[in-house]
Coordinates of C-alpha atoms in Angstrom, one line a residue:
X1 CA 2.8 28.6 -18.1
X2 CA 2.7 31.9 -16.1
X3 CA -0.8 31.2 -14.9
X4 CA 0.3 27.8 -13.6
X5 CA 3.1 29.3 -11.6
X6 CA 0.9 32.0 -10.2
X7 CA -1.9 29.6 -9.4
X8 CA 0.5 27.2 -7.6
X9 CA 2.1 30.0 -5.6
X10 CA -1.3 31.4 -4.6
X11 CA -2.5 27.9 -3.6
X12 CA 0.6 27.3 -1.5
X13 CA 0.3 30.5 0.4
X14 CA -3.4 30.4 0.8
X15 CA -3.4 26.8 2.2
X16 CA -0.6 27.7 4.7
X17 CA -2.5 30.8 5.9
X18 CA -5.9 29.0 6.1
X19 CA -4.5 26.1 8.0
X20 CA -3.1 28.4 10.6
X21 CA -6.2 30.6 10.8
X22 CA -8.6 27.6 11.2
X23 CA -6.6 25.9 13.9
X24 CA -8.0 27.8 16.9
X25 CA -11.7 27.4 15.8
X26 CA -11.0 23.7 15.2
X27 CA -9.7 23.4 18.8
X28 CA -12.7 25.2 20.2
X29 CA -15.2 23.0 18.2
X30 CA -13.4 19.8 19.2
X31 CA -12.5 19.0 15.6
X32 CA -9.3 17.1 16.6
X33 CA -7.7 13.9 15.7
X34 CA -8.9 11.2 18.1
X35 CA -6.1 8.8 17.2
X36 CA -3.3 10.9 18.7
X37 CA -3.3 10.3 22.5
X38 CA -0.4 12.5 23.5
X39 CA -1.6 15.8 22.1
X40 CA -4.7 17.3 20.4
X41 CA -4.1 17.9 16.7
X42 CA -6.8 19.9 15.0
X43 CA -8.1 18.8 11.6
X44 CA -8.2 22.2 10.0
X45 CA -5.6 21.3 7.4
X46 CA -8.0 19.2 5.4
X47 CA -10.5 22.0 5.2
X48 CA -7.8 24.4 4.1
X49 CA -6.6 22.1 1.3
X50 CA -10.2 21.6 0.0
X51 CA -11.1 25.3 0.1
X52 CA -7.8 26.4 -1.5
X53 CA -8.0 23.8 -4.3
X54 CA -11.6 24.6 -5.2
X55 CA -11.2 28.4 -5.0
X56 CA -8.0 28.6 -7.1
X57 CA -9.2 26.1 -9.7
X58 CA -12.6 27.7 -9.8
X59 CA -11.2 31.1 -10.2
X60 CA -9.1 30.0 -13.2
X61 CA -12.1 28.4 -14.8
X62 CA -14.4 31.4 -14.1
X63 CA -12.0 33.9 -15.4
X64 CA -11.4 31.8 -18.6
X65 CA -7.6 31.9 -18.1
X66 CA -7.4 28.1 -17.4
X67 CA -10.8 26.5 -18.2
X68 CA -11.3 23.1 -16.6
X69 CA -14.0 21.8 -18.9
X70 CA -17.3 20.2 -18.0
X71 CA -15.8 16.8 -17.1
X72 CA -13.1 18.2 -14.8
X73 CA -15.7 20.5 -13.3
X74 CA -17.8 17.5 -12.4
X75 CA -14.7 15.8 -11.0
X76 CA -14.1 18.8 -8.7
X77 CA -17.8 18.8 -7.5
X78 CA -17.7 15.1 -6.8
X79 CA -14.4 15.5 -4.8
X80 CA -15.9 18.3 -2.8
X81 CA -18.9 16.1 -2.0
X82 CA -16.6 13.4 -0.7
X83 CA -14.8 16.1 1.3
X84 CA -18.0 17.1 3.0
X85 CA -18.7 13.5 3.8
X86 CA -15.2 13.2 5.3
X87 CA -15.8 16.4 7.4
X88 CA -19.0 14.8 8.8
X89 CA -17.0 11.8 9.7
X90 CA -14.5 14.0 11.5
X91 CA -17.2 15.8 13.5
X92 CA -19.2 12.7 14.3
X93 CA -18.3 9.0 14.3
X94 CA -19.8 8.1 10.9
X95 CA -19.9 4.4 10.0
X96 CA -17.3 3.2 7.6
X97 CA -19.9 1.6 5.4
X98 CA -21.5 5.0 4.8
X99 CA -18.1 6.4 3.8
X100 CA -17.6 3.5 1.4
X101 CA -21.1 3.9 -0.1
X102 CA -20.8 7.7 -0.5
X103 CA -17.4 7.6 -2.1
X104 CA -18.5 4.8 -4.5
X105 CA -21.5 6.8 -5.5
X106 CA -19.4 9.9 -6.2
X107 CA -16.9 7.8 -8.1
X108 CA -19.6 6.4 -10.3
X109 CA -20.3 9.9 -11.6
X110 CA -16.7 10.7 -12.7
X111 CA -15.6 7.5 -14.5
X112 CA -15.5 7.9 -18.3
X113 CA -17.5 4.8 -19.3
X114 CA -17.2 5.7 -23.0
X115 CA -13.5 5.0 -22.9
X116 CA -13.4 2.3 -20.2
X117 CA -16.6 0.2 -20.9
X118 CA -19.1 -1.0 -18.4
X119 CA -17.0 -3.8 -16.7
X120 CA -13.8 -1.8 -16.6
X121 CA -15.8 1.2 -15.3
X122 CA -17.2 -0.8 -12.4
X123 CA -13.6 -1.9 -11.5
X124 CA -12.5 1.7 -11.8
X125 CA -15.2 2.8 -9.3
X126 CA -14.1 0.2 -6.8
X127 CA -10.5 1.2 -7.3
X128 CA -11.2 4.9 -6.8
X129 CA -13.1 4.1 -3.6
X130 CA -10.2 1.9 -2.3
X131 CA -7.6 4.6 -3.0
X132 CA -9.6 7.3 -1.3
X133 CA -10.1 5.2 1.8
X134 CA -6.4 4.1 1.7
X135 CA -5.4 7.8 1.7
X136 CA -7.6 8.4 4.7
X137 CA -5.8 5.5 6.5
X138 CA -2.4 6.9 5.3
X139 CA -3.1 10.0 7.5
X140 CA -2.0 7.9 10.5
X141 CA 1.3 9.8 11.1
X142 CA 2.5 13.4 10.8
X143 CA 3.5 14.4 7.2
X144 CA 2.9 11.0 5.5
X145 CA -0.3 11.7 3.7
X146 CA 0.7 15.1 2.6
X147 CA 4.1 14.0 1.3
X148 CA 2.8 11.0 -0.6
X149 CA -0.1 13.2 -1.9
X150 CA 2.3 15.9 -3.3
X151 CA 4.5 13.3 -5.0
X152 CA 1.4 11.5 -6.5
X153 CA -0.2 14.7 -7.6
X154 CA 2.9 15.7 -9.6
X155 CA 3.1 12.3 -11.2
X156 CA -0.6 12.2 -12.2
X157 CA -0.3 15.8 -13.5
X158 CA 2.6 14.7 -15.7
X159 CA 0.4 11.8 -17.1
X160 CA -2.4 14.3 -17.7
X161 CA -0.1 16.7 -19.5
X162 CA 1.2 13.9 -21.7
X163 CA -2.5 13.3 -22.7
X164 CA -2.9 17.1 -23.4
X165 CA -5.5 17.3 -20.6
X166 CA -4.5 20.8 -19.6
X167 CA -7.4 21.5 -17.2
X168 CA -6.7 18.3 -15.3
X169 CA -3.0 19.1 -15.1
X170 CA -3.6 22.5 -13.7
X171 CA -6.1 21.1 -11.1
X172 CA -3.5 18.6 -9.9
X173 CA -0.8 21.2 -9.8
X174 CA -3.0 23.4 -7.6
X175 CA -3.7 20.3 -5.4
X176 CA 0.0 19.6 -5.1
X177 CA 0.7 23.3 -4.1
X178 CA -2.1 23.3 -1.5
X179 CA -0.7 20.1 0.1
X180 CA 2.7 21.7 0.2
X181 CA 1.3 24.7 2.0
X182 CA -0.4 22.3 4.4
X183 CA 2.8 20.4 5.0
X184 CA 4.3 23.6 6.5
X185 CA 2.1 22.9 9.6
X186 CA 1.9 19.1 9.3
X187 CA 5.6 18.2 9.3
X188 CA 6.5 16.3 12.4
X189 CA 5.6 17.3 15.0
X190 CA 2.4 18.4 13.4
X191 CA 0.2 21.3 14.4
X192 CA -2.7 20.4 12.1
X193 CA -3.8 17.2 10.3
X194 CA -5.8 16.4 7.1
X195 CA -8.5 14.3 8.7
X196 CA -11.1 12.5 6.7
X197 CA -12.1 15.8 4.9
X198 CA -8.7 16.4 3.3
X199 CA -7.5 12.8 2.9
X200 CA -10.6 11.6 1.2
X201 CA -10.6 14.6 -1.1
X202 CA -7.0 14.2 -2.1
X203 CA -7.2 10.4 -2.6
X204 CA -10.5 10.7 -4.5
X205 CA -9.2 13.4 -6.8
X206 CA -5.9 11.7 -7.5
X207 CA -7.5 8.3 -8.2
X208 CA -10.2 9.8 -10.4
X209 CA -7.6 11.9 -12.3
X210 CA -5.4 8.8 -12.9
X211 CA -8.4 6.9 -14.3
X212 CA -9.3 9.8 -16.6
X213 CA -5.7 10.1 -17.9
X214 CA -5.3 6.4 -18.4
X215 CA -8.8 5.7 -20.0
X216 CA -8.7 4.2 -23.5
X217 CA -5.4 2.2 -23.0
X218 CA -4.9 -1.5 -22.6
X219 CA -6.6 -2.6 -19.4
X220 CA -3.8 -4.8 -18.0
X221 CA -1.1 -2.2 -18.5
X222 CA -3.4 0.5 -17.2
X223 CA -4.0 -1.5 -14.0
X224 CA -0.2 -1.7 -13.5
X225 CA 0.2 2.0 -14.1
X226 CA -2.6 2.9 -11.6
X227 CA -1.1 0.6 -9.0
X228 CA 2.3 2.2 -9.4
X229 CA 0.9 5.7 -9.0
X230 CA -0.6 4.8 -5.7
X231 CA 1.7 2.0 -4.5
X232 CA 2.4 3.4 -1.0
X233 CA -1.2 3.9 -0.1
X234 CA -2.1 0.5 -1.4
X235 CA 0.7 -1.3 0.4
X236 CA -0.3 0.4 3.7
X237 CA -3.9 -0.8 3.3
X238 CA -2.8 -4.3 2.5
X239 CA -0.4 -4.4 5.4
X240 CA -3.1 -3.3 7.9
X241 CA -5.6 -5.8 6.6
X242 CA -3.2 -8.8 6.7
X243 CA -1.7 -7.8 10.1
X244 CA -5.1 -7.5 11.8
X245 CA -6.4 -10.7 10.2
X246 CA -3.4 -12.7 11.4
X247 CA -3.7 -11.1 14.9
X248 CA -7.4 -11.8 15.1
X249 CA -8.3 -8.1 15.6
X250 CA -11.2 -6.3 13.9
X251 CA -10.4 -4.6 10.6
X252 CA -12.1 -1.3 11.5
X253 CA -10.5 -0.9 14.9
X254 CA -7.6 1.5 14.9
X255 CA -4.1 0.4 16.0
X256 CA -0.4 0.9 15.3
X257 CA -0.4 -1.4 12.3
X258 CA 0.5 1.0 9.5
X259 CA 3.8 1.6 7.7
X260 CA 5.0 4.6 9.7
X261 CA 4.2 2.8 13.0
X262 CA 6.3 -0.2 12.1
X263 CA 9.1 2.0 10.8
X264 CA 9.1 3.8 14.1
X265 CA 9.4 0.4 15.9
X266 CA 12.6 -0.1 13.9
X267 CA 14.1 3.0 15.5
X268 CA 13.5 5.4 12.7
X269 CA 12.5 9.0 13.7
X270 CA 9.1 10.4 12.6
X271 CA 10.9 12.7 10.1
X272 CA 12.9 9.8 8.8
X273 CA 9.8 7.6 8.3
X274 CA 8.1 10.4 6.4
X275 CA 11.1 11.0 4.1
X276 CA 11.5 7.2 3.5
X277 CA 7.8 6.8 2.6
X278 CA 8.0 9.9 0.4
X279 CA 11.1 8.5 -1.4
X280 CA 9.2 5.1 -1.9
X281 CA 6.2 7.0 -3.4
X282 CA 8.5 9.0 -5.7
X283 CA 10.2 5.8 -7.0
X284 CA 6.8 4.1 -7.7
X285 CA 5.2 7.2 -9.2
X286 CA 8.3 7.7 -11.5
X287 CA 8.0 4.2 -12.8
X288 CA 4.2 4.6 -13.4
X289 CA 4.8 7.9 -15.2
X290 CA 7.5 6.5 -17.4
X291 CA 5.4 3.5 -18.3
X292 CA 2.4 5.7 -19.2
X293 CA 4.5 7.9 -21.4
X294 CA 6.1 5.0 -23.2
X295 CA 9.6 5.7 -22.0
X296 CA 9.7 2.4 -20.1
X297 CA 8.3 -1.0 -20.8
X298 CA 5.2 -2.4 -19.1
X299 CA 7.3 -5.0 -17.2
X300 CA 8.8 -2.2 -15.1
X301 CA 5.7 -2.1 -13.1
X302 CA 6.6 -5.6 -11.7
X303 CA 9.6 -4.0 -9.9
X304 CA 7.1 -1.8 -8.0
X305 CA 4.9 -4.7 -7.2
X306 CA 7.9 -6.8 -6.0
X307 CA 9.1 -3.9 -3.9
X308 CA 5.7 -3.4 -2.3
X309 CA 5.3 -7.1 -1.6
X310 CA 8.8 -7.3 0.0
X311 CA 8.0 -4.2 2.2
X312 CA 4.7 -5.7 3.4
X313 CA 6.2 -9.1 4.1
X314 CA 9.2 -7.6 5.9
X315 CA 7.2 -5.2 8.0
X316 CA 4.8 -7.9 9.0
X317 CA 7.7 -9.4 11.0
X318 CA 8.0 -6.1 13.0
X319 CA 5.8 -6.3 16.1
X320 CA 3.1 -3.6 16.1
X321 CA 3.0 -3.5 19.9
X322 CA 5.5 -4.1 22.6
X323 CA 5.2 -7.6 24.0
X324 CA 5.1 -7.8 27.8
X325 CA 8.3 -9.1 29.4
X326 CA 8.5 -12.3 31.5
X327 CA 8.7 -11.8 35.3
X328 CA 11.8 -13.9 35.7
X329 CA 13.8 -11.7 33.3
X330 CA 13.5 -14.2 30.5
X331 CA 12.2 -13.7 27.0
X332 CA 9.2 -11.6 26.1
X333 CA 5.9 -13.4 26.2
X334 CA 4.0 -13.0 22.9
X335 CA 0.7 -11.2 23.3
X336 CA -2.4 -13.4 22.7
X337 CA -5.0 -12.3 20.2
X338 CA -7.8 -10.0 21.4
X339 CA -10.6 -12.6 21.2
X340 CA -8.5 -15.2 23.1
X341 CA -7.7 -12.7 25.9
X342 CA -11.4 -11.7 26.1
X343 CA -12.5 -15.3 26.3
X344 CA -9.9 -16.1 29.1
X345 CA -11.0 -13.1 31.1
X346 CA -14.7 -14.1 30.8
X347 CA -13.9 -17.6 31.8
X348 CA -11.9 -16.5 34.9
X349 CA -14.7 -14.2 35.9
X350 CA -17.3 -17.0 35.6
X351 CA -15.1 -19.4 37.7
X352 CA -14.7 -16.8 40.4
X353 CA -18.5 -16.3 40.6
X354 CA -19.1 -20.1 40.9
X355 CA -16.4 -20.6 43.6
X356 CA -17.0 -18.1 46.4
X357 CA -13.7 -19.0 48.1
X358 CA -11.8 -17.2 45.4
X359 CA -13.5 -13.9 46.4
X360 CA -11.7 -11.9 49.1
X361 CA -13.6 -11.8 52.3
X362 CA -14.4 -8.6 53.9
X363 CA -13.4 -7.9 57.5
X364 CA -16.3 -7.7 60.0
X365 CA -17.6 -4.3 60.8
X366 CA -17.0 -4.5 64.5
X367 CA -14.0 -6.8 64.6
X368 CA -11.5 -6.1 67.3
X369 CA -8.4 -4.3 66.2
X370 CA -5.3 -6.3 65.8
X371 CA -2.4 -4.7 67.6
X372 CA 0.8 -4.5 65.7
X373 CA 3.5 -6.6 67.0
X374 CA 6.0 -3.8 66.7
X375 CA 3.9 -1.8 69.1
X376 CA 4.1 -4.3 71.9
X377 CA 7.0 -3.5 74.3
X378 CA 8.1 -5.9 77.0
X379 CA 9.1 -4.5 80.4
X380 CA 12.8 -4.1 80.7
X381 CA 14.7 -6.0 83.4
X382 CA 18.2 -5.7 84.5
X383 CA 18.7 -9.5 85.1
X384 CA 20.3 -11.3 82.2
X385 CA 22.1 -14.6 81.8
X386 CA 25.1 -14.9 79.6
X387 CA 24.4 -11.6 78.1
X388 CA 20.7 -12.4 77.2
X389 CA 17.9 -10.3 78.6
X390 CA 15.2 -12.3 80.6
X391 CA 11.6 -11.5 81.2
X392 CA 10.4 -10.3 84.7
X393 CA 8.4 -13.5 85.4
X394 CA 11.5 -15.8 84.9
X395 CA 13.6 -13.5 87.0
X396 CA 11.0 -13.6 89.9
X397 CA 10.8 -17.4 89.9
X398 CA 14.6 -17.7 90.1
X399 CA 14.7 -15.4 93.1
X400 CA 12.1 -17.5 95.0
X401 CA 13.8 -20.7 94.2
X402 CA 17.2 -19.5 95.3
X403 CA 15.9 -17.8 98.5

């Protein structure tokens, strides 16, 4: 008990200090978030979370005060390998298929096949990969991934403690404390971000720990518990996929399609969106923990599924982008899909090339200058008729005619 408190306090302070110390080097190296256009946010927070979690957990295992065990040690090594893969993706634009393949290979080494079986183990590998990538996508706004990660870590740690997996519970407590220290710099407006390094590490570690704690139970109820523990990340991933499919946009191209983006479009502040998503994660994790411990029936998971479905369907009606207004002050014109706009632009360009009249003609090089009409001044005359001024030629002809 005392070691857990000391380890959590050390992890919190160490993560906060490392996130602040690594910020200037990350800015110099260009390790910044490319998705934020207004300001440069370094990705030193993810490195701080990974280093802190591995150091504190490794120190407890090395000293013998809180041994992790061989299985949990392998889990930490696999999560660290995924974090290195995410750091490479932060430094260079790594293809998404390589991230998926590397995360799946790492997940294949940590699934307890003896308790799950071959087919359920393969499904667990796919689910761990999905959750890890969903947590990476959840880092789309300040404070969201850290807040959801802290809540999920405490819930999975409670499930591990219920199964008397003390090493796993200590590891998740250290992760929760490290994410809390990171949140000191990531709360909106953020000064650092997790990036692929920290988000993949946290998502992989949480999903793998949940599979380990739930192994050996009934598969259907286990799937419901795993979904409830990571409901917010899963709902965000489903919302993005469905929204981009309906709009005809590529799935891997970034855009304001996530949960926090649409909540902001409803007028909610960044801090309010983070608190709202944290409260949703707490509710879902609480249901999953109660079902796992037997204090709630399996059908309680359906409430989480229904809430997630209602949130996805409701936020799908919120436009991800501002539609352009009509010129006449009328209603807003809905934006056409990306492929339709590209086809129309290409067709207009082809028509312009076939019809040379549509191209603007250039003025001749030695064309005479056209004098501005405002610069032409008529000579003044004192003769006028009925208060109107007349030109000198008209005045001279009248004088000749009248003698």
